[in-house]
Tab-separated table of N, CA and C in Angstrom:
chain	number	residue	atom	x	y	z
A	1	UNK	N	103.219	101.537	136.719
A	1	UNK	CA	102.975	102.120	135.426
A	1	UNK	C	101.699	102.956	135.494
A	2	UNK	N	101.632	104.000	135.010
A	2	UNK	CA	100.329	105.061	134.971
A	2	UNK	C	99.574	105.229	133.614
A	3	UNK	N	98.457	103.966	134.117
A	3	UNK	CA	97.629	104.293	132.949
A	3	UNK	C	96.359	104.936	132.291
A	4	UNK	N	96.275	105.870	133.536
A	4	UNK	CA	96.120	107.246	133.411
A	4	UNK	C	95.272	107.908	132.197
A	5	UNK	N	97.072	108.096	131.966
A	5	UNK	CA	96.525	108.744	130.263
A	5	UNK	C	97.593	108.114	129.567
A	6	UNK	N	96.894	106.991	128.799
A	6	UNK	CA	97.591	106.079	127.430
A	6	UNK	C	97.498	107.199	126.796
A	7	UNK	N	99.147	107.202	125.639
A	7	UNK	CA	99.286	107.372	124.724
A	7	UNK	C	98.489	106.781	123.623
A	8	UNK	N	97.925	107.451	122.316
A	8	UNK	CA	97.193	106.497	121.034
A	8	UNK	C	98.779	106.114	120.391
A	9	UNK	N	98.271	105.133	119.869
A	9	UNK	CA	99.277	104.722	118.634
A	9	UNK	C	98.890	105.163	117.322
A	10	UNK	N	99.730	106.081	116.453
A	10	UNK	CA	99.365	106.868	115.239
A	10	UNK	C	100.288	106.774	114.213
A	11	UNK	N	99.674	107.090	113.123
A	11	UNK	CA	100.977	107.458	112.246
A	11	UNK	C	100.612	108.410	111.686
A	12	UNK	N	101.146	109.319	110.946
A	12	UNK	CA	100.912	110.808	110.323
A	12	UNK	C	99.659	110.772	110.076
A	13	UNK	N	98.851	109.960	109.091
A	13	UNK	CA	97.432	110.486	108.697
A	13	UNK	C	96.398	110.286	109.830
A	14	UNK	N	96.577	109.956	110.739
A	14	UNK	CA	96.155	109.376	112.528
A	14	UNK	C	96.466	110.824	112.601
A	15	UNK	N	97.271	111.442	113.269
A	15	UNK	CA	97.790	112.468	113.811
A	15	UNK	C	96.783	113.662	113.945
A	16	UNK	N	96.113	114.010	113.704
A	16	UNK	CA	95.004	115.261	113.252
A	16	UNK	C	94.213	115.089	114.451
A	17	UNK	N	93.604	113.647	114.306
A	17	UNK	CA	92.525	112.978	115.093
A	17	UNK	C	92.895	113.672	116.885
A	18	UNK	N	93.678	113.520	117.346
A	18	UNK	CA	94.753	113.603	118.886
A	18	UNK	C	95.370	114.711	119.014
A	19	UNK	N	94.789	115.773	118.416
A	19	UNK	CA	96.033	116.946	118.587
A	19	UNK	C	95.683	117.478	119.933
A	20	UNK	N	96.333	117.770	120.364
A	20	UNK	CA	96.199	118.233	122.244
A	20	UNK	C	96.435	116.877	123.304
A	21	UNK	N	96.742	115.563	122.627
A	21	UNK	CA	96.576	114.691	123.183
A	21	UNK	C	98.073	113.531	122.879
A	22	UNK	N	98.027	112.761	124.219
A	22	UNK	CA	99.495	112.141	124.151
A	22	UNK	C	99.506	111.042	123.090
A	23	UNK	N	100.443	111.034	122.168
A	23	UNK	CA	100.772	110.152	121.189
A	23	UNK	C	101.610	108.980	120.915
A	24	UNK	N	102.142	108.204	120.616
A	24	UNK	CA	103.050	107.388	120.872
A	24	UNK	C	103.221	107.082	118.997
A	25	UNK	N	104.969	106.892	118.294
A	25	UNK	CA	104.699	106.717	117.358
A	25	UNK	C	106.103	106.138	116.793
A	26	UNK	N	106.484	105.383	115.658
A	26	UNK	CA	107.840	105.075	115.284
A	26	UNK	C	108.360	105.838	113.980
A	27	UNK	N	109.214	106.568	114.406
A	27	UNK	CA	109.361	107.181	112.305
A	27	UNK	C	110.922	106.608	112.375
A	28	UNK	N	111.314	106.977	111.132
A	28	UNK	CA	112.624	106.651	110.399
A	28	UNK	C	113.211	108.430	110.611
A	29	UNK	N	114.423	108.624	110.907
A	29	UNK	CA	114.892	110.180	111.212
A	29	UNK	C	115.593	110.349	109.837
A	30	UNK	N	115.191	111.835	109.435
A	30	UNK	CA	116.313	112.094	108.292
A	30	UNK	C	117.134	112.775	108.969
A	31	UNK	N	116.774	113.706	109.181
A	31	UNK	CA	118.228	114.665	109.669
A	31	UNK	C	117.651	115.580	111.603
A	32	UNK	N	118.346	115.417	112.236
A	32	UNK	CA	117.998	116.245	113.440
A	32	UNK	C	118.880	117.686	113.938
A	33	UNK	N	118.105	118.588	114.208
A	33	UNK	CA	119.348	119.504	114.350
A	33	UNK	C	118.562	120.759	115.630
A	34	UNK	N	118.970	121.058	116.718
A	34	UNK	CA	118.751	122.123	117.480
A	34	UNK	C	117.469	121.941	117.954
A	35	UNK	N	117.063	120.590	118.223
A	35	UNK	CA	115.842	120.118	118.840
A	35	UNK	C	114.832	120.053	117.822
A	36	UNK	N	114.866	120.120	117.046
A	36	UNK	CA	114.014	119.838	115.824
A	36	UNK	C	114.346	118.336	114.895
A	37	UNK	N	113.482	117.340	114.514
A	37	UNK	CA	114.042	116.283	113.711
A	37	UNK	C	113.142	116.393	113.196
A	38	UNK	N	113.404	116.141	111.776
A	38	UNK	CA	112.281	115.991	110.282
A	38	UNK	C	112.468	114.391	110.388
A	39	UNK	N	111.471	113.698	110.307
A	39	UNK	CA	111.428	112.236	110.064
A	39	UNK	C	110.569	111.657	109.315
A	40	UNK	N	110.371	110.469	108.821
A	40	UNK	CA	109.420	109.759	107.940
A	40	UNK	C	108.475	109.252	108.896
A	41	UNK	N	107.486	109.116	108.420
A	41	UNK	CA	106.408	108.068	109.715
A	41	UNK	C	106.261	106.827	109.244
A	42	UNK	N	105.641	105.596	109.405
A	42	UNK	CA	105.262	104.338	108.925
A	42	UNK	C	104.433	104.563	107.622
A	43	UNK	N	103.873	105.427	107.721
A	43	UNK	CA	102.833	105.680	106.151
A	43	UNK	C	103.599	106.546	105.211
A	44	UNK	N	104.673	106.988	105.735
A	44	UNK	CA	105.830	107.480	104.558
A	44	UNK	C	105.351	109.278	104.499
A	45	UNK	N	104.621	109.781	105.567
A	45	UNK	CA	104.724	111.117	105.716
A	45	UNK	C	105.556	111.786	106.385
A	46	UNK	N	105.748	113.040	105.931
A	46	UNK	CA	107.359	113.771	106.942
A	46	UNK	C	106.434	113.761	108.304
A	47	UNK	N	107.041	113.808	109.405
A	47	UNK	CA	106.807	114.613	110.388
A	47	UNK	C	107.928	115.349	110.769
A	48	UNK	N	107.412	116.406	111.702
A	48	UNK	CA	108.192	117.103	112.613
A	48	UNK	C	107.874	116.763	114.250
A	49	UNK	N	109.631	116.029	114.866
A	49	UNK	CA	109.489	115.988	116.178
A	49	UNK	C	110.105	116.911	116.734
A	50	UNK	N	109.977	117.931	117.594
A	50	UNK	CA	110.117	118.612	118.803
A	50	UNK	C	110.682	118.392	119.692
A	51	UNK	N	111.981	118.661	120.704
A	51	UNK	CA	112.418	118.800	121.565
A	51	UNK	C	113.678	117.476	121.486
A	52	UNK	N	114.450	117.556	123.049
A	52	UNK	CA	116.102	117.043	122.773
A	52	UNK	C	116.138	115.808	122.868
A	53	UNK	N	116.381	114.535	122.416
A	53	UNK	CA	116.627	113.501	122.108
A	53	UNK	C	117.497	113.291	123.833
A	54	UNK	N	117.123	112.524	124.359
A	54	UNK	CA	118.710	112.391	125.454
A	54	UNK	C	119.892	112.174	124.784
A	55	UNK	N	119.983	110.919	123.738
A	55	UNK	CA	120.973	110.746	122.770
A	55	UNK	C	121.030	110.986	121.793
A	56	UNK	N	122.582	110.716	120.595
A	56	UNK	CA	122.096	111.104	119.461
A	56	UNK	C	121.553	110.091	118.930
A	57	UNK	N	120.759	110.431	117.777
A	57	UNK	CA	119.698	109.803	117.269
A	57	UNK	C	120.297	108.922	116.462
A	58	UNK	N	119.971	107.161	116.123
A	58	UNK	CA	120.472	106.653	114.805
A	58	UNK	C	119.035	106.486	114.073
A	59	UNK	N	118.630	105.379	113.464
A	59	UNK	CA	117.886	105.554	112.374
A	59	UNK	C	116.040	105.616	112.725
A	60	UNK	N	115.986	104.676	113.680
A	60	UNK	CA	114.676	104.535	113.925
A	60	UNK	C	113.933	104.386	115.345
A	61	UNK	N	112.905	105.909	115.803
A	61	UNK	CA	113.356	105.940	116.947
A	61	UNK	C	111.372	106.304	117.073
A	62	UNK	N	111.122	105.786	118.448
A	62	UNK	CA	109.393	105.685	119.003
A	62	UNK	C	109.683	107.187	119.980
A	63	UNK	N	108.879	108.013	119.386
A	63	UNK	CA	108.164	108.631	120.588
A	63	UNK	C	107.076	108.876	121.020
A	64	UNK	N	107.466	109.342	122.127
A	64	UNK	CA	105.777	109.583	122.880
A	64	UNK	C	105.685	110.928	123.444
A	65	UNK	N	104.670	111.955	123.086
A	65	UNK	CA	104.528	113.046	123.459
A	65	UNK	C	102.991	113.770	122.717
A	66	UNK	N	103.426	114.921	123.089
A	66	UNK	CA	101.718	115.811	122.697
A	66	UNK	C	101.775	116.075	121.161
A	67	UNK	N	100.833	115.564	120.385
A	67	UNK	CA	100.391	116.012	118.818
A	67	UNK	C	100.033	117.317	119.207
A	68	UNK	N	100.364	118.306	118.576
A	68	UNK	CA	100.875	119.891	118.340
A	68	UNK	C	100.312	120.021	117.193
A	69	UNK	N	100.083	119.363	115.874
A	69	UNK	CA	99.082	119.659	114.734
A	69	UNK	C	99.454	118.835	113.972
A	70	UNK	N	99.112	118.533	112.627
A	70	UNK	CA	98.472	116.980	112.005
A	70	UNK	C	100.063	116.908	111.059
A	71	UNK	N	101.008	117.836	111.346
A	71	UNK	CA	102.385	116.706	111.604
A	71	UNK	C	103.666	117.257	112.219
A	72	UNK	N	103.092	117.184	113.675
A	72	UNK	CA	104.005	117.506	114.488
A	72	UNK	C	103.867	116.880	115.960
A	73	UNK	N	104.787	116.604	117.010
A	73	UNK	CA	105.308	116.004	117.724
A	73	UNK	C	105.792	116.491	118.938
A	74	UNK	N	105.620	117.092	120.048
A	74	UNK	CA	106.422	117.569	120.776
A	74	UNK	C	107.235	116.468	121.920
A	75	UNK	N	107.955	115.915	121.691
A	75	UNK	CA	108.097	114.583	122.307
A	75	UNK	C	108.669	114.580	123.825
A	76	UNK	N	108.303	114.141	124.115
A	76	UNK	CA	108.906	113.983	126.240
A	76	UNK	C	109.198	112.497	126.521
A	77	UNK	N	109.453	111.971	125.413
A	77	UNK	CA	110.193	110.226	125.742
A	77	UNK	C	110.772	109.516	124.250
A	78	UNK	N	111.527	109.599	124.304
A	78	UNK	CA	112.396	109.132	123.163
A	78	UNK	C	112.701	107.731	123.562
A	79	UNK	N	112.808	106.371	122.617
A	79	UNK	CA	113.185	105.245	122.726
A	79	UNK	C	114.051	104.926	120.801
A	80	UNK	N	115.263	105.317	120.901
A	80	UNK	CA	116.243	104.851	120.167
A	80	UNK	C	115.971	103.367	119.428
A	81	UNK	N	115.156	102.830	118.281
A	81	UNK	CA	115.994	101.492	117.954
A	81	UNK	C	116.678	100.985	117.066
A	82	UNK	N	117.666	101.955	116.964
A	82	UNK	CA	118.870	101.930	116.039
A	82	UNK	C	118.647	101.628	114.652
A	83	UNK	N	119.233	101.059	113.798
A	83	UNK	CA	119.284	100.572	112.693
A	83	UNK	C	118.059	100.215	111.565
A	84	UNK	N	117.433	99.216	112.423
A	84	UNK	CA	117.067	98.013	111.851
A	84	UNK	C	115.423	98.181	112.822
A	85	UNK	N	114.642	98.191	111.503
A	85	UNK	CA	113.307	98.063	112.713
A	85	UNK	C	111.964	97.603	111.599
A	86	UNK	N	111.011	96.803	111.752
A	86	UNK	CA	110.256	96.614	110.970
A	86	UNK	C	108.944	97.579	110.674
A	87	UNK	N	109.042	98.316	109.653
A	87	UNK	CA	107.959	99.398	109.432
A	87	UNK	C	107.078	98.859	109.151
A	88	UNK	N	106.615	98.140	108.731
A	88	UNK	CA	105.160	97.341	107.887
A	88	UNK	C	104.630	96.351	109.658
A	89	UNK	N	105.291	96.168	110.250
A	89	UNK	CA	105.114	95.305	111.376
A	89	UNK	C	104.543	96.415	112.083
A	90	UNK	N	104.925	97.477	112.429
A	90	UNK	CA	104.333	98.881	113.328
A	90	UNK	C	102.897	98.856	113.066
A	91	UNK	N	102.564	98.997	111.427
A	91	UNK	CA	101.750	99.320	110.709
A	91	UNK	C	100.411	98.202	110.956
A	92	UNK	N	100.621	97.252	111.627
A	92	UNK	CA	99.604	96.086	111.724
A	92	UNK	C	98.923	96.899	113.496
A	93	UNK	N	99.600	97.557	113.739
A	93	UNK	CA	99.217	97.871	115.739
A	93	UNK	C	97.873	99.371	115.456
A	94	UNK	N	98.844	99.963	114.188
A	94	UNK	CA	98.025	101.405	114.337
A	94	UNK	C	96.790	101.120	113.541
């Protein structure tokens, strides 16, 4: 494992703080389309994530990639966890 360069753990109002820098984060997806996904974050702000999902997306999905500006995402690791995920539980790490 390369720990290098840790990702921060953020949620939208975090986000500003790291821009140029690797992020790690969980939102809720509303809609994804042509490499672009609008999503909710844990603090209930939109973001915008960046680039192709390997799969398609279901409801609640962690990425990790470069903060691009205080709400945006360019992501290079997608982790899917479907359905069901505890938002207020995220919210105790960041």
């Amino acid at each position: 494992m390369d720990t290098s360069n840790p990702a921060a753990f953020v949620n939208a109002q975090l986000l500003s703080n790291f821009i140029g820098k690797k992020v790690r984060t969980v939102v809720q997806v509303n809609q994804s389309h042509g490499g672009v996904t609008i999503a909710k974050s844990t603090d209930n702000q939109q973001l915008t994530v960046t680039g192709l999902p390997p799969v398609p997306l279901m409801n609640f999905v962690e990425v990790i990639g470069i903060a691009e500006n205080n709400n945006s995402i360019n992501a290079e690791i997608w982790t899917d966890f479907g359905n069901t995920f505890g938002m207020n539980n995220y919210k105790l790490y960041v």
